[in-house]
PDB file of C-alpha atoms in Angstrom:
ATOM      1  CA  SER A   4     -52.317 124.745  75.286  1.00  0.00           C
ATOM      2  CA  GLN A   5     -49.739 126.783  77.079  1.00  0.00           C
ATOM      3  CA  GLN A   6     -46.635 125.062  78.266  1.00  0.00           C
ATOM      4  CA  GLY A   7     -45.816 127.463  81.031  1.00  0.00           C
ATOM      5  CA  GLU A   8     -47.512 128.596  84.136  1.00  0.00           C
ATOM      6  CA  GLU A   9     -46.599 131.764  85.945  1.00  0.00           C
ATOM      7  CA  ASP A  10     -47.151 132.888  89.449  1.00  0.00           C
ATOM      8  CA  PRO A  11     -48.371 135.000  90.883  1.00  0.00           C
ATOM      9  CA  GLN A  12     -51.137 135.761  88.402  1.00  0.00           C
ATOM     10  CA  ALA A  13     -51.218 139.302  89.724  1.00  0.00           C
ATOM     11  CA  LEU A  14     -48.831 141.335  91.826  1.00  0.00           C
ATOM     12  CA  SER A  15     -49.286 144.784  93.354  1.00  0.00           C
ATOM     13  CA  ILE A  16     -46.316 146.568  94.864  1.00  0.00           C
ATOM     14  CA  GLN A  17     -45.209 150.047  95.850  1.00  0.00           C
ATOM     15  CA  GLU A  18     -42.844 152.026  93.662  1.00  0.00           C
ATOM     16  CA  GLY A  19     -39.266 151.320  94.705  1.00  0.00           C
ATOM     17  CA  GLU A  20     -39.957 147.763  95.821  1.00  0.00           C
ATOM     18  CA  ASN A  21     -38.707 144.676  94.010  1.00  0.00           C
ATOM     19  CA  ALA A  22     -41.022 142.448  91.972  1.00  0.00           C
ATOM     20  CA  THR A  23     -40.432 138.731  91.489  1.00  0.00           C
ATOM     21  CA  MET A  24     -42.305 136.604  88.995  1.00  0.00           C
ATOM     22  CA  ASN A  25     -41.941 132.869  88.548  1.00  0.00           C
ATOM     23  CA  CYS A  26     -42.414 130.672  85.521  1.00  0.00           C
ATOM     24  CA  SER A  27     -42.588 126.896  85.208  1.00  0.00           C
ATOM     25  CA  TYR A  28     -42.510 124.900  82.006  1.00  0.00           C
ATOM     26  CA  LYS A  29     -42.908 121.282  80.987  1.00  0.00           C
ATOM     27  CA  THR A  30     -40.413 120.165  78.349  1.00  0.00           C
ATOM     28  CA  SER A  31     -36.729 120.556  77.573  1.00  0.00           C
ATOM     29  CA  ILE A  32     -35.917 123.930  76.154  1.00  0.00           C
ATOM     30  CA  ASN A  33     -33.350 125.650  73.994  1.00  0.00           C
ATOM     31  CA  ASN A  34     -33.850 129.026  75.625  1.00  0.00           C
ATOM     32  CA  LEU A  35     -36.322 130.982  77.742  1.00  0.00           C
ATOM     33  CA  GLN A  36     -37.351 134.561  77.132  1.00  0.00           C
ATOM     34  CA  TRP A  37     -39.297 137.186  79.060  1.00  0.00           C
ATOM     35  CA  TYR A  38     -41.617 139.687  77.406  1.00  0.00           C
ATOM     36  CA  ARG A  39     -43.634 142.644  78.634  1.00  0.00           C
ATOM     37  CA  GLN A  40     -47.035 143.692  77.323  1.00  0.00           C
ATOM     38  CA  ASN A  41     -48.774 146.967  78.045  1.00  0.00           C
ATOM     39  CA  SER A  42     -52.584 146.986  77.964  1.00  0.00           C
ATOM     40  CA  GLY A  43     -53.208 144.422  75.204  1.00  0.00           C
ATOM     41  CA  ARG A  44     -50.626 145.848  72.847  1.00  0.00           C
ATOM     42  CA  GLY A  45     -47.658 144.157  71.231  1.00  0.00           C
ATOM     43  CA  LEU A  46     -45.049 142.392  73.302  1.00  0.00           C
ATOM     44  CA  VAL A  47     -41.607 143.774  73.996  1.00  0.00           C
ATOM     45  CA  HIS A  48     -38.643 141.456  74.457  1.00  0.00           C
ATOM     46  CA  LEU A  49     -36.882 141.945  77.787  1.00  0.00           C
ATOM     47  CA  ILE A  50     -34.243 139.270  78.185  1.00  0.00           C
ATOM     48  CA  LEU A  51     -33.218 135.829  76.923  1.00  0.00           C
ATOM     49  CA  ILE A  52     -31.464 133.096  78.865  1.00  0.00           C
ATOM     50  CA  ARG A  53     -30.080 129.991  77.204  1.00  0.00           C
ATOM     51  CA  SER A  54     -30.550 126.524  78.640  1.00  0.00           C
ATOM     52  CA  ASN A  55     -26.890 126.313  79.651  1.00  0.00           C
ATOM     53  CA  GLU A  56     -27.026 129.595  81.594  1.00  0.00           C
ATOM     54  CA  ARG A  57     -28.179 129.945  85.186  1.00  0.00           C
ATOM     55  CA  GLU A  58     -28.451 133.688  85.650  1.00  0.00           C
ATOM     56  CA  LYS A  59     -28.506 136.791  83.524  1.00  0.00           C
ATOM     57  CA  HIS A  60     -28.749 140.512  84.208  1.00  0.00           C
ATOM     58  CA  SER A  61     -29.944 143.424  82.123  1.00  0.00           C
ATOM     59  CA  GLY A  62     -30.265 146.798  83.827  1.00  0.00           C
ATOM     60  CA  ARG A  63     -32.827 146.383  86.621  1.00  0.00           C
ATOM     61  CA  LEU A  64     -33.750 142.894  85.439  1.00  0.00           C
ATOM     62  CA  ARG A  65     -32.354 139.659  86.763  1.00  0.00           C
ATOM     63  CA  VAL A  66     -33.391 136.296  85.363  1.00  0.00           C
ATOM     64  CA  THR A  67     -32.573 132.884  86.751  1.00  0.00           C
ATOM     65  CA  LEU A  68     -33.089 129.518  85.141  1.00  0.00           C
ATOM     66  CA  ASP A  69     -33.178 126.110  86.816  1.00  0.00           C
ATOM     67  CA  THR A  70     -33.493 123.468  84.125  1.00  0.00           C
ATOM     68  CA  SER A  71     -33.607 120.635  86.687  1.00  0.00           C
ATOM     69  CA  LYS A  72     -36.784 122.145  88.139  1.00  0.00           C
ATOM     70  CA  LYS A  73     -37.965 123.506  84.787  1.00  0.00           C
ATOM     71  CA  SER A  74     -38.458 126.926  86.261  1.00  0.00           C
ATOM     72  CA  SER A  75     -37.335 130.509  85.852  1.00  0.00           C
ATOM     73  CA  SER A  76     -37.767 133.721  87.755  1.00  0.00           C
ATOM     74  CA  LEU A  77     -37.719 137.366  86.737  1.00  0.00           C
ATOM     75  CA  LEU A  78     -36.723 139.973  89.296  1.00  0.00           C
ATOM     76  CA  ILE A  79     -37.348 143.655  88.645  1.00  0.00           C
ATOM     77  CA  THR A  80     -35.482 145.791  91.144  1.00  0.00           C
ATOM     78  CA  ALA A  81     -36.444 149.299  92.282  1.00  0.00           C
ATOM     79  CA  SER A  82     -39.718 149.157  90.390  1.00  0.00           C
ATOM     80  CA  ARG A  83     -41.284 152.216  88.794  1.00  0.00           C
ATOM     81  CA  ALA A  84     -44.877 153.053  87.900  1.00  0.00           C
ATOM     82  CA  ALA A  85     -43.858 152.643  84.242  1.00  0.00           C
ATOM     83  CA  ASP A  86     -43.138 148.958  84.933  1.00  0.00           C
ATOM     84  CA  THR A  87     -46.879 148.368  85.277  1.00  0.00           C
ATOM     85  CA  ALA A  88     -47.649 145.761  82.616  1.00  0.00           C
ATOM     86  CA  SER A  89     -48.163 142.046  82.038  1.00  0.00           C
ATOM     87  CA  TYR A  90     -45.051 139.909  81.975  1.00  0.00           C
ATOM     88  CA  PHE A  91     -44.804 136.640  80.091  1.00  0.00           C
ATOM     89  CA  CYS A  92     -42.195 133.946  79.989  1.00  0.00           C
ATOM     90  CA  ALA A  93     -41.799 132.119  76.697  1.00  0.00           C
ATOM     91  CA  THR A  94     -39.855 128.969  75.945  1.00  0.00           C
ATOM     92  CA  VAL A  95     -38.372 127.582  72.763  1.00  0.00           C
ATOM     93  CA  PRO A  96     -38.809 123.798  72.974  1.00  0.00           C
ATOM     94  CA  MET A  97     -35.751 121.695  72.249  1.00  0.00           C
ATOM     95  CA  ASP A  98     -37.674 119.458  69.856  1.00  0.00           C
ATOM     96  CA  SER A  99     -39.602 122.165  68.052  1.00  0.00           C
ATOM     97  CA  SER A 100     -37.736 125.287  67.062  1.00  0.00           C
ATOM     98  CA  TYR A 101     -39.092 128.390  65.428  1.00  0.00           C
ATOM     99  CA  LYS A 102     -41.869 128.969  67.920  1.00  0.00           C
ATOM    100  CA  LEU A 103     -42.406 130.453  71.335  1.00  0.00           C
ATOM    101  CA  ILE A 104     -44.626 128.807  73.921  1.00  0.00           C
ATOM    102  CA  PHE A 105     -45.921 131.395  76.324  1.00  0.00           C
ATOM    103  CA  GLY A 106     -46.794 131.167  79.961  1.00  0.00           C
ATOM    104  CA  SER A 107     -50.011 132.502  81.395  1.00  0.00           C
ATOM    105  CA  GLY A 108     -48.481 135.806  82.439  1.00  0.00           C
ATOM    106  CA  THR A 109     -48.221 137.927  85.578  1.00  0.00           C
ATOM    107  CA  ARG A 110     -50.043 141.248  85.815  1.00  0.00           C
ATOM    108  CA  LEU A 111     -47.833 143.679  87.684  1.00  0.00           C
ATOM    109  CA  LEU A 112     -49.190 146.896  89.183  1.00  0.00           C
ATOM    110  CA  VAL A 113     -46.670 149.344  90.583  1.00  0.00           C
ATOM    111  CA  ARG A 114     -48.360 151.929  92.768  1.00  0.00           C
ATOM    112  CA  PRO A 115     -46.798 155.427  92.769  1.00  0.00           C
TER     113      PRO A 115
ATOM    114  CA  LYS B 250     -35.620 151.122  61.530  1.00  0.00           C
ATOM    115  CA  ALA B 251     -39.383 150.960  61.284  1.00  0.00           C
ATOM    116  CA  GLY B 252     -41.003 148.395  63.545  1.00  0.00           C
ATOM    117  CA  VAL B 253     -43.348 145.566  62.690  1.00  0.00           C
ATOM    118  CA  THR B 254     -46.576 146.886  61.241  1.00  0.00           C
ATOM    119  CA  GLN B 255     -49.911 145.146  61.161  1.00  0.00           C
ATOM    120  CA  THR B 256     -53.022 146.071  59.257  1.00  0.00           C
ATOM    121  CA  PRO B 257     -55.781 146.578  59.960  1.00  0.00           C
ATOM    122  CA  ARG B 258     -55.540 147.411  63.659  1.00  0.00           C
ATOM    123  CA  TYR B 259     -59.198 146.702  64.348  1.00  0.00           C
ATOM    124  CA  LEU B 260     -61.682 144.558  62.522  1.00  0.00           C
ATOM    125  CA  ILE B 261     -65.287 143.532  63.083  1.00  0.00           C
ATOM    126  CA  LYS B 262     -66.609 140.551  61.167  1.00  0.00           C
ATOM    127  CA  THR B 263     -69.693 138.370  61.216  1.00  0.00           C
ATOM    128  CA  ARG B 264     -69.743 134.639  61.875  1.00  0.00           C
ATOM    129  CA  GLY B 265     -69.140 132.663  58.710  1.00  0.00           C
ATOM    130  CA  GLN B 266     -67.147 135.391  56.973  1.00  0.00           C
ATOM    131  CA  GLN B 267     -63.457 135.196  56.265  1.00  0.00           C
ATOM    132  CA  VAL B 268     -60.718 137.641  57.122  1.00  0.00           C
ATOM    133  CA  THR B 269     -57.169 138.411  55.996  1.00  0.00           C
ATOM    134  CA  LEU B 270     -54.648 140.076  58.260  1.00  0.00           C
ATOM    135  CA  SER B 271     -51.392 141.549  57.068  1.00  0.00           C
ATOM    136  CA  CYS B 272     -47.972 141.901  58.654  1.00  0.00           C
ATOM    137  CA  SER B 273     -44.889 143.754  57.432  1.00  0.00           C
ATOM    138  CA  PRO B 274     -41.720 142.700  59.274  1.00  0.00           C
ATOM    139  CA  ILE B 275     -38.743 144.821  60.170  1.00  0.00           C
ATOM    140  CA  SER B 276     -36.534 145.411  57.164  1.00  0.00           C
ATOM    141  CA  GLY B 277     -34.040 142.575  56.807  1.00  0.00           C
ATOM    142  CA  HIS B 278     -36.064 140.130  58.884  1.00  0.00           C
ATOM    143  CA  ARG B 279     -37.018 137.000  57.012  1.00  0.00           C
ATOM    144  CA  SER B 280     -38.951 135.164  59.713  1.00  0.00           C
ATOM    145  CA  VAL B 281     -42.541 136.032  60.537  1.00  0.00           C
ATOM    146  CA  SER B 282     -44.585 134.330  63.246  1.00  0.00           C
ATOM    147  CA  TRP B 283     -48.234 134.689  64.159  1.00  0.00           C
ATOM    148  CA  TYR B 284     -49.829 134.353  67.595  1.00  0.00           C
ATOM    149  CA  GLN B 285     -53.379 134.478  68.852  1.00  0.00           C
ATOM    150  CA  GLN B 286     -54.103 136.043  72.236  1.00  0.00           C
ATOM    151  CA  THR B 287     -57.389 135.495  74.073  1.00  0.00           C
ATOM    152  CA  PRO B 288     -58.328 135.945  77.734  1.00  0.00           C
ATOM    153  CA  GLY B 289     -59.125 132.246  78.065  1.00  0.00           C
ATOM    154  CA  GLN B 290     -56.272 130.565  76.179  1.00  0.00           C
ATOM    155  CA  GLY B 291     -53.601 133.222  76.481  1.00  0.00           C
ATOM    156  CA  LEU B 292     -50.923 133.521  73.814  1.00  0.00           C
ATOM    157  CA  GLN B 293     -50.877 130.646  71.364  1.00  0.00           C
ATOM    158  CA  PHE B 294     -48.540 130.041  68.442  1.00  0.00           C
ATOM    159  CA  LEU B 295     -50.207 129.822  65.041  1.00  0.00           C
ATOM    160  CA  PHE B 296     -47.386 129.417  62.488  1.00  0.00           C
ATOM    161  CA  GLU B 297     -43.968 130.631  61.440  1.00  0.00           C
ATOM    162  CA  TYR B 298     -42.643 131.416  57.980  1.00  0.00           C
ATOM    163  CA  PHE B 299     -39.120 131.903  56.719  1.00  0.00           C
ATOM    164  CA  SER B 300     -38.295 132.716  53.112  1.00  0.00           C
ATOM    165  CA  GLU B 301     -41.830 131.870  52.017  1.00  0.00           C
ATOM    166  CA  THR B 302     -41.756 128.431  53.696  1.00  0.00           C
ATOM    167  CA  GLN B 303     -43.766 127.403  56.723  1.00  0.00           C
ATOM    168  CA  ARG B 304     -41.321 125.964  59.220  1.00  0.00           C
ATOM    169  CA  ASN B 305     -43.660 125.328  62.117  1.00  0.00           C
ATOM    170  CA  LYS B 306     -47.363 125.231  62.794  1.00  0.00           C
ATOM    171  CA  GLY B 307     -49.427 125.320  65.966  1.00  0.00           C
ATOM    172  CA  ASN B 308     -52.502 123.307  66.870  1.00  0.00           C
ATOM    173  CA  PHE B 309     -55.153 125.289  65.102  1.00  0.00           C
ATOM    174  CA  PRO B 310     -57.823 124.044  62.691  1.00  0.00           C
ATOM    175  CA  GLY B 311     -57.306 124.259  58.957  1.00  0.00           C
ATOM    176  CA  ARG B 312     -59.485 127.370  58.848  1.00  0.00           C
ATOM    177  CA  PHE B 313     -56.347 129.224  59.893  1.00  0.00           C
ATOM    178  CA  SER B 314     -53.809 129.603  57.137  1.00  0.00           C
ATOM    179  CA  GLY B 315     -50.957 131.860  56.251  1.00  0.00           C
ATOM    180  CA  ARG B 316     -48.422 132.693  53.636  1.00  0.00           C
ATOM    181  CA  GLN B 317     -45.316 134.746  53.171  1.00  0.00           C
ATOM    182  CA  PHE B 318     -44.290 136.717  50.143  1.00  0.00           C
ATOM    183  CA  SER B 319     -40.863 137.178  48.592  1.00  0.00           C
ATOM    184  CA  ASN B 320     -40.486 140.552  50.323  1.00  0.00           C
ATOM    185  CA  SER B 321     -41.080 138.763  53.690  1.00  0.00           C
ATOM    186  CA  ARG B 322     -44.470 140.361  54.226  1.00  0.00           C
ATOM    187  CA  SER B 323     -46.972 137.864  55.558  1.00  0.00           C
ATOM    188  CA  GLU B 324     -50.695 137.383  55.619  1.00  0.00           C
ATOM    189  CA  MET B 325     -52.881 135.123  57.663  1.00  0.00           C
ATOM    190  CA  ASN B 326     -56.370 134.116  56.707  1.00  0.00           C
ATOM    191  CA  VAL B 327     -59.187 132.782  58.818  1.00  0.00           C
ATOM    192  CA  SER B 328     -62.119 131.312  56.955  1.00  0.00           C
ATOM    193  CA  THR B 329     -65.624 130.588  58.238  1.00  0.00           C
ATOM    194  CA  LEU B 330     -65.182 132.762  61.286  1.00  0.00           C
ATOM    195  CA  GLU B 331     -66.501 131.604  64.650  1.00  0.00           C
ATOM    196  CA  LEU B 332     -67.238 133.648  67.740  1.00  0.00           C
ATOM    197  CA  GLY B 333     -64.253 132.020  69.439  1.00  0.00           C
ATOM    198  CA  ASP B 334     -61.914 133.503  66.845  1.00  0.00           C
ATOM    199  CA  SER B 335     -62.332 136.904  68.464  1.00  0.00           C
ATOM    200  CA  ALA B 336     -58.841 137.720  69.657  1.00  0.00           C
ATOM    201  CA  LEU B 337     -55.790 139.897  69.369  1.00  0.00           C
ATOM    202  CA  TYR B 338     -53.642 138.532  66.543  1.00  0.00           C
ATOM    203  CA  LEU B 339     -49.973 139.341  66.933  1.00  0.00           C
ATOM    204  CA  CYS B 340     -47.275 139.147  64.339  1.00  0.00           C
ATOM    205  CA  ALA B 341     -43.596 138.927  65.221  1.00  0.00           C
ATOM    206  CA  SER B 342     -40.483 139.106  63.106  1.00  0.00           C
ATOM    207  CA  SER B 343     -36.848 138.158  63.497  1.00  0.00           C
ATOM    208  CA  ARG B 344     -33.834 137.465  61.310  1.00  0.00           C
ATOM    209  CA  GLY B 345     -34.660 133.780  61.527  1.00  0.00           C
ATOM    210  CA  ASP B 346     -31.387 132.494  60.122  1.00  0.00           C
ATOM    211  CA  SER B 347     -29.763 131.296  63.346  1.00  0.00           C
ATOM    212  CA  GLY B 348     -31.353 127.860  63.428  1.00  0.00           C
ATOM    213  CA  ASN B 349     -33.529 128.668  66.397  1.00  0.00           C
ATOM    214  CA  THR B 350     -35.868 131.239  67.851  1.00  0.00           C
ATOM    215  CA  TYR B 351     -34.340 134.151  69.642  1.00  0.00           C
ATOM    216  CA  GLU B 352     -35.537 137.689  70.221  1.00  0.00           C
ATOM    217  CA  GLN B 353     -38.842 138.351  68.510  1.00  0.00           C
ATOM    218  CA  TYR B 354     -40.063 141.816  67.573  1.00  0.00           C
ATOM    219  CA  PHE B 355     -43.818 142.109  67.870  1.00  0.00           C
ATOM    220  CA  GLY B 356     -46.257 144.338  66.058  1.00  0.00           C
ATOM    221  CA  PRO B 357     -49.126 146.143  67.805  1.00  0.00           C
ATOM    222  CA  GLY B 358     -51.603 143.445  66.819  1.00  0.00           C
ATOM    223  CA  THR B 359     -54.932 143.289  65.024  1.00  0.00           C
ATOM    224  CA  ARG B 360     -57.979 143.186  67.268  1.00  0.00           C
ATOM    225  CA  LEU B 361     -60.566 140.951  65.590  1.00  0.00           C
ATOM    226  CA  THR B 362     -64.124 140.878  66.870  1.00  0.00           C
ATOM    227  CA  VAL B 363     -66.514 138.286  65.469  1.00  0.00           C
ATOM    228  CA  THR B 364     -70.224 138.959  66.020  1.00  0.00           C
TER     229      THR B 364
END
């Protein structure tokens, strides 16, 4: 079963607006990663945040991590139609390396 | 660098048959992981191999098996197929030598349909 839950399940915004997705997980982690998937294809790695980090930026992406609440958020600023995709958080459990446990995903639609 | 390749891309099988899926990692990557993606269960970890050794395994029945060759290419096999095995099977590779799991590079997946 999945460790993480994401909300919202679906998000529809206008181009230029910001999109925020949230992820919660259950166990202690080594790191947390965000991936994007277009239309049932392979996943693309977006950003990784380690358990001892609180915030990380990469281009238009900003990720936060709160290990006390076991939650993370992904912010996409100034969204574009090309950002339309499903976004997944994935955790690497502290007690079980070499695997990713994925959240349920957020479907993002950016309207032109 | 060429990306992760998976073959075949699409497959239709009948219940009770078996199937073998193949994955070629990015050159220089020694870790290969497999995931199953279904609408109901989402993305689930199957197993991970590094230098021909399975280092971790998910909660799947023994019908699901895998192996890795000396050139890091990997195969997964599903025997006695069930309708519920219909899914997108994703392979991911990474260097794998850092003692943990970091950025994974995913292939396009194999879409398996069991009828």
